[in-house]
mmCIF file of C-alpha atoms and ligand atoms in Angstrom:
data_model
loop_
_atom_site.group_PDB
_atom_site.id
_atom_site.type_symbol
_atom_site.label_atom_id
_atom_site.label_comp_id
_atom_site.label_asym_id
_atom_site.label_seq_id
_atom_site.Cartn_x
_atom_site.Cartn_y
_atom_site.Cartn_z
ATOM 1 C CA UNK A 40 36.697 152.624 86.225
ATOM 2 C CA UNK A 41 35.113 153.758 82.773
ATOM 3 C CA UNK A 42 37.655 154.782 80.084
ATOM 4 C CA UNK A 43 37.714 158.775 79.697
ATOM 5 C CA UNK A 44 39.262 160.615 76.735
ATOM 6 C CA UNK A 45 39.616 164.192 77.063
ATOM 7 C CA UNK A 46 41.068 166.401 74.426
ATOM 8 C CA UNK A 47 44.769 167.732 73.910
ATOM 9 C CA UNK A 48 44.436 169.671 70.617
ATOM 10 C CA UNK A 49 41.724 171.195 69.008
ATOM 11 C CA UNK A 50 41.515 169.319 65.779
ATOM 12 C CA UNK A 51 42.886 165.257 67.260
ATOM 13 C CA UNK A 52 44.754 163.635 70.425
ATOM 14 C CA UNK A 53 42.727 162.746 73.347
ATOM 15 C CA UNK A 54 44.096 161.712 77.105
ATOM 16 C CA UNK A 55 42.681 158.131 77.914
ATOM 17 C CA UNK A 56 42.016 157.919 81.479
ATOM 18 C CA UNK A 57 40.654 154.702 82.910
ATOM 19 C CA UNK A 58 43.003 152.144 81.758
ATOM 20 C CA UNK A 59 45.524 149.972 82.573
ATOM 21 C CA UNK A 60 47.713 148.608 80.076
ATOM 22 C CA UNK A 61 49.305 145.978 81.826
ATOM 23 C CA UNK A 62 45.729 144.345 82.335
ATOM 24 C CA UNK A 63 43.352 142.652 79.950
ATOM 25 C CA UNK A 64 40.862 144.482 78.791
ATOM 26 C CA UNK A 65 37.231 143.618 78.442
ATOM 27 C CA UNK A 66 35.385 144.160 74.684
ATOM 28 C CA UNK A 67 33.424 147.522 76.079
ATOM 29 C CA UNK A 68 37.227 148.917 76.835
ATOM 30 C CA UNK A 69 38.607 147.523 73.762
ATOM 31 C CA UNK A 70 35.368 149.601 71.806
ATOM 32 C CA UNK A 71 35.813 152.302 73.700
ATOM 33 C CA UNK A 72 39.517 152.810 72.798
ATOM 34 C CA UNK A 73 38.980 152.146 68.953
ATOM 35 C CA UNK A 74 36.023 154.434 68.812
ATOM 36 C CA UNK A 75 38.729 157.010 70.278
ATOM 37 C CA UNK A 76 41.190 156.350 68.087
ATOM 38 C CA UNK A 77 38.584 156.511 65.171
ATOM 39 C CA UNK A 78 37.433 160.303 66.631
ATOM 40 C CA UNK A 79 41.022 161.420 67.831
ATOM 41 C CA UNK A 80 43.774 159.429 65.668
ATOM 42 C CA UNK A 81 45.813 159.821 68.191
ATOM 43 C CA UNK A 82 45.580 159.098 71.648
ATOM 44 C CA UNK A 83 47.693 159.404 75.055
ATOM 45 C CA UNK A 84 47.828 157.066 77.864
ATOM 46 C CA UNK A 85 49.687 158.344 80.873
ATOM 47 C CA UNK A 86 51.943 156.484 83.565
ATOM 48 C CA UNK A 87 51.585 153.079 81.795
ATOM 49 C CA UNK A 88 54.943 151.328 83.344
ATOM 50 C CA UNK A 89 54.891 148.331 80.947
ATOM 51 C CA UNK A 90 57.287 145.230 79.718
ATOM 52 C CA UNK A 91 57.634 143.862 76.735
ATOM 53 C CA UNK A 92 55.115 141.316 76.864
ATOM 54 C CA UNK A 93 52.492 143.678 77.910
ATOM 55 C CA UNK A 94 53.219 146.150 75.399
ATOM 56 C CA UNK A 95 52.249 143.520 73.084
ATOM 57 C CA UNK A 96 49.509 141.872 74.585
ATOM 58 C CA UNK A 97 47.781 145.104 75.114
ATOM 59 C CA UNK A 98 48.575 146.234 70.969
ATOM 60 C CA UNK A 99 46.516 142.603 70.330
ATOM 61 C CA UNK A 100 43.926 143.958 71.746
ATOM 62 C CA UNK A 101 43.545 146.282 68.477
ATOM 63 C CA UNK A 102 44.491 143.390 65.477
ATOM 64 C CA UNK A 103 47.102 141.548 64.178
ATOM 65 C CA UNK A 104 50.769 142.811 64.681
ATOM 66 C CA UNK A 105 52.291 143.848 61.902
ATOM 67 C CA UNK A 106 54.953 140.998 60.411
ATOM 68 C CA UNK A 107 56.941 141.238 57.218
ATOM 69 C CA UNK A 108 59.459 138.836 56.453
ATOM 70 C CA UNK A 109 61.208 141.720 54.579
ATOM 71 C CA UNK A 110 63.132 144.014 56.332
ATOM 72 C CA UNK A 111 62.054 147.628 57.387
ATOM 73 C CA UNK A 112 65.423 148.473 59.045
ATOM 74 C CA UNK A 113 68.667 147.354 58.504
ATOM 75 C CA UNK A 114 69.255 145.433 61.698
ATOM 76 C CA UNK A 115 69.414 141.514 61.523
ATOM 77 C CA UNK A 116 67.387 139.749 64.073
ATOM 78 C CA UNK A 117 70.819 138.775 65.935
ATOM 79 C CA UNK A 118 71.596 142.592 65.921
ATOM 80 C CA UNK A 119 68.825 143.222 68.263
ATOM 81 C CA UNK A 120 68.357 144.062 71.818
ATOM 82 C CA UNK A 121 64.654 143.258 72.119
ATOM 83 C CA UNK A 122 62.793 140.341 71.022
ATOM 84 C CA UNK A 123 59.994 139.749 68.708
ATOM 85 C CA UNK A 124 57.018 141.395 68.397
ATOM 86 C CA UNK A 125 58.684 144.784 69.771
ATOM 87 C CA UNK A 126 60.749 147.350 67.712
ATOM 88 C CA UNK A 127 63.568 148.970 68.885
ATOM 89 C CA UNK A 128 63.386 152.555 68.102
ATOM 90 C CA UNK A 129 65.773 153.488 70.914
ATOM 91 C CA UNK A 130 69.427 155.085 70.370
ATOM 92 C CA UNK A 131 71.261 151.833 71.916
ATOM 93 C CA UNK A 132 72.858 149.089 70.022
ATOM 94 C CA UNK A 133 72.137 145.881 71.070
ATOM 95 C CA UNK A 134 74.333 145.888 73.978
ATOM 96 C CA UNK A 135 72.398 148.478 75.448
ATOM 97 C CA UNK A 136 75.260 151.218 74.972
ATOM 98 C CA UNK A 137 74.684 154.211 72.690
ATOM 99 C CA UNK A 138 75.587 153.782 69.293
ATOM 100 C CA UNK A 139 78.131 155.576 67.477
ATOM 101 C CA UNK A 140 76.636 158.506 65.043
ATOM 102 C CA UNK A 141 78.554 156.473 62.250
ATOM 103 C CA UNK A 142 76.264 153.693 62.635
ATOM 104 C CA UNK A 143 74.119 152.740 59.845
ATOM 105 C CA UNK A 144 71.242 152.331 62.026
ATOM 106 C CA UNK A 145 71.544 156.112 63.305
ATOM 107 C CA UNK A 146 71.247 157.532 59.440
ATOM 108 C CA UNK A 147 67.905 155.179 59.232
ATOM 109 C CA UNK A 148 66.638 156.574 62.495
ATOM 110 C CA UNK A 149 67.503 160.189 61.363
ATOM 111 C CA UNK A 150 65.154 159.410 58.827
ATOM 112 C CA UNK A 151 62.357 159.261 60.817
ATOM 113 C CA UNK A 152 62.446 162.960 61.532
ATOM 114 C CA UNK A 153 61.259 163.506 58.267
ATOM 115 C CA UNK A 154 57.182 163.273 58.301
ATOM 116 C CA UNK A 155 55.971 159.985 57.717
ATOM 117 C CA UNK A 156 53.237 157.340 58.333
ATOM 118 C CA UNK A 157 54.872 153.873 59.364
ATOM 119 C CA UNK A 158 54.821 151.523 56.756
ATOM 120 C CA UNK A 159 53.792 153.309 54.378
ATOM 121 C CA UNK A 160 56.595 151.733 52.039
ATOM 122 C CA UNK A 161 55.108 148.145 52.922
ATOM 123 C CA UNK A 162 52.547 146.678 50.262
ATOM 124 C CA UNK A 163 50.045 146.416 53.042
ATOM 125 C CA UNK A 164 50.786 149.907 55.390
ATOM 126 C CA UNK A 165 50.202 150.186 58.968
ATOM 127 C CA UNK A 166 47.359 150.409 60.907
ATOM 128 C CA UNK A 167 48.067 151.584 64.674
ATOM 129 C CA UNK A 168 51.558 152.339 65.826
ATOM 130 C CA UNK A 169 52.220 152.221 69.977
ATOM 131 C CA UNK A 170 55.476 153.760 70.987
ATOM 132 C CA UNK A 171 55.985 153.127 74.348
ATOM 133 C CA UNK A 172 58.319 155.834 76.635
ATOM 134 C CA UNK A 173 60.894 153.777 78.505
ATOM 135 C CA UNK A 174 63.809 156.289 79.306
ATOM 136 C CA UNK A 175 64.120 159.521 78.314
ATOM 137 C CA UNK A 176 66.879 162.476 77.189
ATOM 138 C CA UNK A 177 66.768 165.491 79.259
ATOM 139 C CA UNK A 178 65.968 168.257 76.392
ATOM 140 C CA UNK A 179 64.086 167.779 73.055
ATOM 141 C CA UNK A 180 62.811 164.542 71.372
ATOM 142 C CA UNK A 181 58.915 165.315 70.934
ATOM 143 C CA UNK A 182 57.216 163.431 68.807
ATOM 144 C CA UNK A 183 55.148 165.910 66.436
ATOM 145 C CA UNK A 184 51.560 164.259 64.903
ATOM 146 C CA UNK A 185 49.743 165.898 62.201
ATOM 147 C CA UNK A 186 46.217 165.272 61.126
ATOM 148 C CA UNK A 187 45.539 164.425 57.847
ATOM 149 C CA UNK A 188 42.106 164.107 57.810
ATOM 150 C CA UNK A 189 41.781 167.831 58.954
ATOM 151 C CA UNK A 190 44.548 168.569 55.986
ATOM 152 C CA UNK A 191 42.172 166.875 53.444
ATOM 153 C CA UNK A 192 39.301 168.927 54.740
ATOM 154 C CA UNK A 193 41.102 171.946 54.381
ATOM 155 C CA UNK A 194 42.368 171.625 51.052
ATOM 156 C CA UNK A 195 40.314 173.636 48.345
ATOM 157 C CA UNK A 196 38.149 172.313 45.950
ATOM 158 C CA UNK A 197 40.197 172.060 43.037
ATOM 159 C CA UNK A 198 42.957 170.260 44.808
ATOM 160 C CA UNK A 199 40.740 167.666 46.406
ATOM 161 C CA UNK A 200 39.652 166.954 43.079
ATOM 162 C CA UNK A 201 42.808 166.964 41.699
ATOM 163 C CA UNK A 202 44.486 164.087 44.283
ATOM 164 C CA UNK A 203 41.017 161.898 44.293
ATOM 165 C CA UNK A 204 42.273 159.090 42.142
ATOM 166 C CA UNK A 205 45.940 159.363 42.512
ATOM 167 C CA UNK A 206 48.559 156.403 43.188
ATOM 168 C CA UNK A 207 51.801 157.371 45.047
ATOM 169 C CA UNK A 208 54.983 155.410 45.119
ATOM 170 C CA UNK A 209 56.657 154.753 48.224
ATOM 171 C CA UNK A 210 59.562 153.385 49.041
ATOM 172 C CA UNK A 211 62.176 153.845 52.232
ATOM 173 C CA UNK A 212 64.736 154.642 49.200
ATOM 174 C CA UNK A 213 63.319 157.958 48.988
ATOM 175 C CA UNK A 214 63.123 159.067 52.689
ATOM 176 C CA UNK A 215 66.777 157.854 53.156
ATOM 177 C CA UNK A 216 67.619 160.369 50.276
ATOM 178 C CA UNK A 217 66.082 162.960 51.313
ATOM 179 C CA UNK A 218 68.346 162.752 54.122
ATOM 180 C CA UNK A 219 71.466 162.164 52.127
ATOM 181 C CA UNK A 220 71.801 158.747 53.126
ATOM 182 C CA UNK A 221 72.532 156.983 49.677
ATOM 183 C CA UNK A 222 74.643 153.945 50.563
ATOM 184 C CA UNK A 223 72.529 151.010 50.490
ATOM 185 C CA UNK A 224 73.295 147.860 49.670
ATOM 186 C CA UNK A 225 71.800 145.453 46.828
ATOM 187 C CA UNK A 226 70.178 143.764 49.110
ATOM 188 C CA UNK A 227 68.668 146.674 50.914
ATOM 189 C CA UNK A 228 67.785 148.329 47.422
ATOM 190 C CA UNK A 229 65.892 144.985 46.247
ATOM 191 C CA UNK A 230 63.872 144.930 49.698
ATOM 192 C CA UNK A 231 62.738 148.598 49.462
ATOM 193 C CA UNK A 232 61.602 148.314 45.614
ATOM 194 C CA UNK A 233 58.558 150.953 45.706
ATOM 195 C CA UNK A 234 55.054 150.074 46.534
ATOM 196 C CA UNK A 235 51.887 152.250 45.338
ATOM 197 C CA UNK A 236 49.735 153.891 47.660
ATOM 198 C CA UNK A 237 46.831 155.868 47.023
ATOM 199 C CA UNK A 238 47.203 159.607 47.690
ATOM 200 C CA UNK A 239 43.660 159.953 49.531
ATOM 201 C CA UNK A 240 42.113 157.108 51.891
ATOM 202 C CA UNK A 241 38.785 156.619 53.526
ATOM 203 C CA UNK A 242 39.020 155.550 57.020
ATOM 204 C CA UNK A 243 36.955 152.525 57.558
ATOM 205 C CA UNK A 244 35.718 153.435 60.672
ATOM 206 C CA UNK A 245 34.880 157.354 61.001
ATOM 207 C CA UNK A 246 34.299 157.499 56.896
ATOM 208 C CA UNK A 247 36.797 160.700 56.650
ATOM 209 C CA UNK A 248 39.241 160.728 54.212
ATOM 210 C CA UNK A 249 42.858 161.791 54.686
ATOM 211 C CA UNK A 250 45.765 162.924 53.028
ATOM 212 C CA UNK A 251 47.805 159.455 52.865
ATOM 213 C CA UNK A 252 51.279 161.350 52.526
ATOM 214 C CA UNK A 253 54.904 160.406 53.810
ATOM 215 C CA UNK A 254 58.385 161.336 53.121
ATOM 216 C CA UNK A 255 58.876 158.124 51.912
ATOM 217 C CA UNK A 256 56.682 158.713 49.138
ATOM 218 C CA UNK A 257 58.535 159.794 45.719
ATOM 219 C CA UNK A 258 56.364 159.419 42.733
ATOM 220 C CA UNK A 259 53.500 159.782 41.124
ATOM 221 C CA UNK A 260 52.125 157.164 39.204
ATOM 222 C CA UNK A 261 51.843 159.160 35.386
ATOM 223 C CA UNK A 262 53.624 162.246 36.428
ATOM 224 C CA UNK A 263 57.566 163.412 35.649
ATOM 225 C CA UNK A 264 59.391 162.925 38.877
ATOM 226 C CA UNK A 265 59.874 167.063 39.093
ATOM 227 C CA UNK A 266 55.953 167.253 39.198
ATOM 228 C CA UNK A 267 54.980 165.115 41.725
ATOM 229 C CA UNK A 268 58.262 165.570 43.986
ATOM 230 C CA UNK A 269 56.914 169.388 43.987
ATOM 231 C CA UNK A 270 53.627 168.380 44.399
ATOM 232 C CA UNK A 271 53.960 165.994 47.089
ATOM 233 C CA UNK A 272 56.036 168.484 48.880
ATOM 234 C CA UNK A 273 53.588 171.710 48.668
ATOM 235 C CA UNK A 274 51.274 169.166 49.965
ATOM 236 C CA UNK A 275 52.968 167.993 52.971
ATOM 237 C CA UNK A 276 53.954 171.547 53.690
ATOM 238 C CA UNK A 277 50.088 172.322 53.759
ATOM 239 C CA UNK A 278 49.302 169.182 55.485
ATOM 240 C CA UNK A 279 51.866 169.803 58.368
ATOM 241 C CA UNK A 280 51.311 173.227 59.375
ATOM 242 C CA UNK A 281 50.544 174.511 63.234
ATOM 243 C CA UNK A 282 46.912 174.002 63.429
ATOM 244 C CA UNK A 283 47.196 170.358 62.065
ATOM 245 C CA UNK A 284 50.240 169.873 64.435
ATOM 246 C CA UNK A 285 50.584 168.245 68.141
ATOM 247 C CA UNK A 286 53.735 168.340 69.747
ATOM 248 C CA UNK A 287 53.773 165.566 72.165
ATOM 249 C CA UNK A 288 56.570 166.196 75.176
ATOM 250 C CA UNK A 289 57.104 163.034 76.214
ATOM 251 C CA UNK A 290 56.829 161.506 80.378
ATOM 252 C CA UNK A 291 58.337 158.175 81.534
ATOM 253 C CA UNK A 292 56.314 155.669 80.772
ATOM 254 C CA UNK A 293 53.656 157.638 78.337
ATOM 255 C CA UNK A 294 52.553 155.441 75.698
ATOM 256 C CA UNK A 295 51.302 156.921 72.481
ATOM 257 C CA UNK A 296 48.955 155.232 70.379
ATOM 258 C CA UNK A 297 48.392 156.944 66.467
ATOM 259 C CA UNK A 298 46.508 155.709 63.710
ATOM 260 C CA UNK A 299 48.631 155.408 60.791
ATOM 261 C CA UNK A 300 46.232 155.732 58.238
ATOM 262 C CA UNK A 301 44.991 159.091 59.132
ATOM 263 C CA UNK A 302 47.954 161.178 60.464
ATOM 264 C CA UNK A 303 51.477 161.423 60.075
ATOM 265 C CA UNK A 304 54.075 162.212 62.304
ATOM 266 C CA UNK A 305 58.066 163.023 63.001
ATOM 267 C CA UNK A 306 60.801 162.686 65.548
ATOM 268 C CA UNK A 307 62.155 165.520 66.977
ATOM 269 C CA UNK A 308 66.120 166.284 68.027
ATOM 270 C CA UNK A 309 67.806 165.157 71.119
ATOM 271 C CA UNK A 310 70.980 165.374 72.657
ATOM 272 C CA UNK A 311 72.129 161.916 70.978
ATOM 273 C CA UNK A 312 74.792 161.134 74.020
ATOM 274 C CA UNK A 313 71.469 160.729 76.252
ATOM 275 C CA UNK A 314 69.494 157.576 76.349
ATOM 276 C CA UNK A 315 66.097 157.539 74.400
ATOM 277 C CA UNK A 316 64.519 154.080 74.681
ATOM 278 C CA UNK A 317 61.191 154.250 73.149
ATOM 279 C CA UNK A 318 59.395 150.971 71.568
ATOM 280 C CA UNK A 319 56.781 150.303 69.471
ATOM 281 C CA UNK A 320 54.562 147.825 68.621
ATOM 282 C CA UNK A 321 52.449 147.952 65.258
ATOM 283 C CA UNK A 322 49.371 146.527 63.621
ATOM 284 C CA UNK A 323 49.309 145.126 60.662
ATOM 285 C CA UNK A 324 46.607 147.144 57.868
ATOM 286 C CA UNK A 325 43.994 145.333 55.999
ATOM 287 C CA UNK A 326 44.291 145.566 52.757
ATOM 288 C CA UNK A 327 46.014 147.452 50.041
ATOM 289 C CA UNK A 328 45.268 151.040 49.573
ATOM 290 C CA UNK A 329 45.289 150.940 46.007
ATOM 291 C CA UNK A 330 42.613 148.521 46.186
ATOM 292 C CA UNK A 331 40.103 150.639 48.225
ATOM 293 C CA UNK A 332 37.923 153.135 46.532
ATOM 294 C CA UNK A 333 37.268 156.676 48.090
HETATM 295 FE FE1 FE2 B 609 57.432 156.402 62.625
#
């Protein structure tokens, strides 16, 4: 069976048909999928009952996995219920029972409903993410995508002139604030130390350019805090609004494959005493942004 990618949105997000997860695939499939991915940024692969292991040998398929020595969460290795390779973006502490809404790890995850692109508070930010639908609440919990190559498009002339060149910092500092989640420790405040991001990328593949834009971005490099807080938030309001937008209603065992360097995307709310147990695999990026011209 060929892979087939039909579309779920009008402007990104294609349904894969033809492909089987748990299998290795051969180059054409691998092609195929990237070549999706490089049209649709996001795509959708449907009753994909995976493990672990799987999960990650099919993400290989697409690069390197992502690996940072510093931490992007709180939780120590020991803390965890999975193992390597695999994060842990469910609502169960490593026991497997739900963890309390005092827990640390809940105020990071509550961060994540603020619009973001993964990594983008590593030196090096994320290429694809794979989230991977194990068990799922009973109301809520969509995962919303937003297409920032269709933002950038739309974005008049003045303003794509005016973002061109600029550096962003990011850091996870400034999503947790945003949230009102201010307690970190030295430790955590020396490992999230900004990095600088450029504002607009070039994808390598499809040559559009995008919005690169995150909550977890908080400056501008040469601009008063006020400005570019302001500016970064008119932005992400324009970037983020219903014709850029795909909801995605999750079904057991969907697994979800976005390119992080083109759109952004958000949890949505869910009865927390329910089990969510979602996981997600993630390649590594290339290269700086700040070192790639547009
Ligand atoms: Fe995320």
């Amino acid at each position: 069976m060929s892979v087939s990618i039909r579309p779920l949105h009008p402007v990104f997000v294609g349904e894969v048909d033809g492909v089987d997860c748990r299998k290795a695939l051969t180059r054409e499939e691998v092609a195929a999928i990237d070549e999706g991915m490089s049209q649709y940024a996001v795509l959708v692969f449907r009753d994909q009952d995976i493990t672990d292991p799987q999960q990650i040998a099919f993400t290989r398929h697409f690069g390197e996995l992502e690996n940072y020595n510093t931490p992007g969460h709180i939780r120590s290795r020991r803390d965890q219920r999975l193992g390597p390779g695999i994060a842990d973006f469910s609502n169960l502490d490593k026991d497997g029972s739900i963890m309390s809404a005092e827990d640390r790890v809940w105020f990071f995850k509550l961060g994540d409903r603020l619009w973001h692109s993964d990594s983008s508070f590593r030196p090096i930010p994320a290429k694809y993410s794979l989230l991977s639908a194990r068990a799922l609440p009973s109301w809520g919990a969509n995962t919303e995508f937003a297409d920032m190559r269709a933002a950038y498009d739309a974005l008049d002339d003045r303003t794509k002139a005016e973002v061109e060149e600029l550096i962003c910092e990011h850091s996870l500092i400034y999503s947790r604030e945003a949230i009102g989640f201010t307690d970190l420790t030295q430790e955590e405040i020396a490992a999230f130390q900004p990095v600088r991001q450029r504002l607009v990328r070039t994808h390598p593949a499809s040559g559009r350019k995008s919005l690169f834009l995150a909550s977890h971005a908080g400056a501008i490099v040469g601009w008063t805090i006020p400005e570019a807080r302001m500016f970064l938030r008119d932005l992400t309001e324009f970037a983020t609004q219903r014709e850029f937008v795909y909801s995605h209603a999750w079904r057991p065992h969907d697994l979800v494959m976005w390119d992080n360097r083109s759109t952004m995307h958000r949890a949505r709310r869910f009865d927390r005493n329910e089990i969510r147990d979602v996981r997600r695999t993630t390649l590594g990026g290339d290269a700086p942004t700040v070192e790639q011209a547009v």
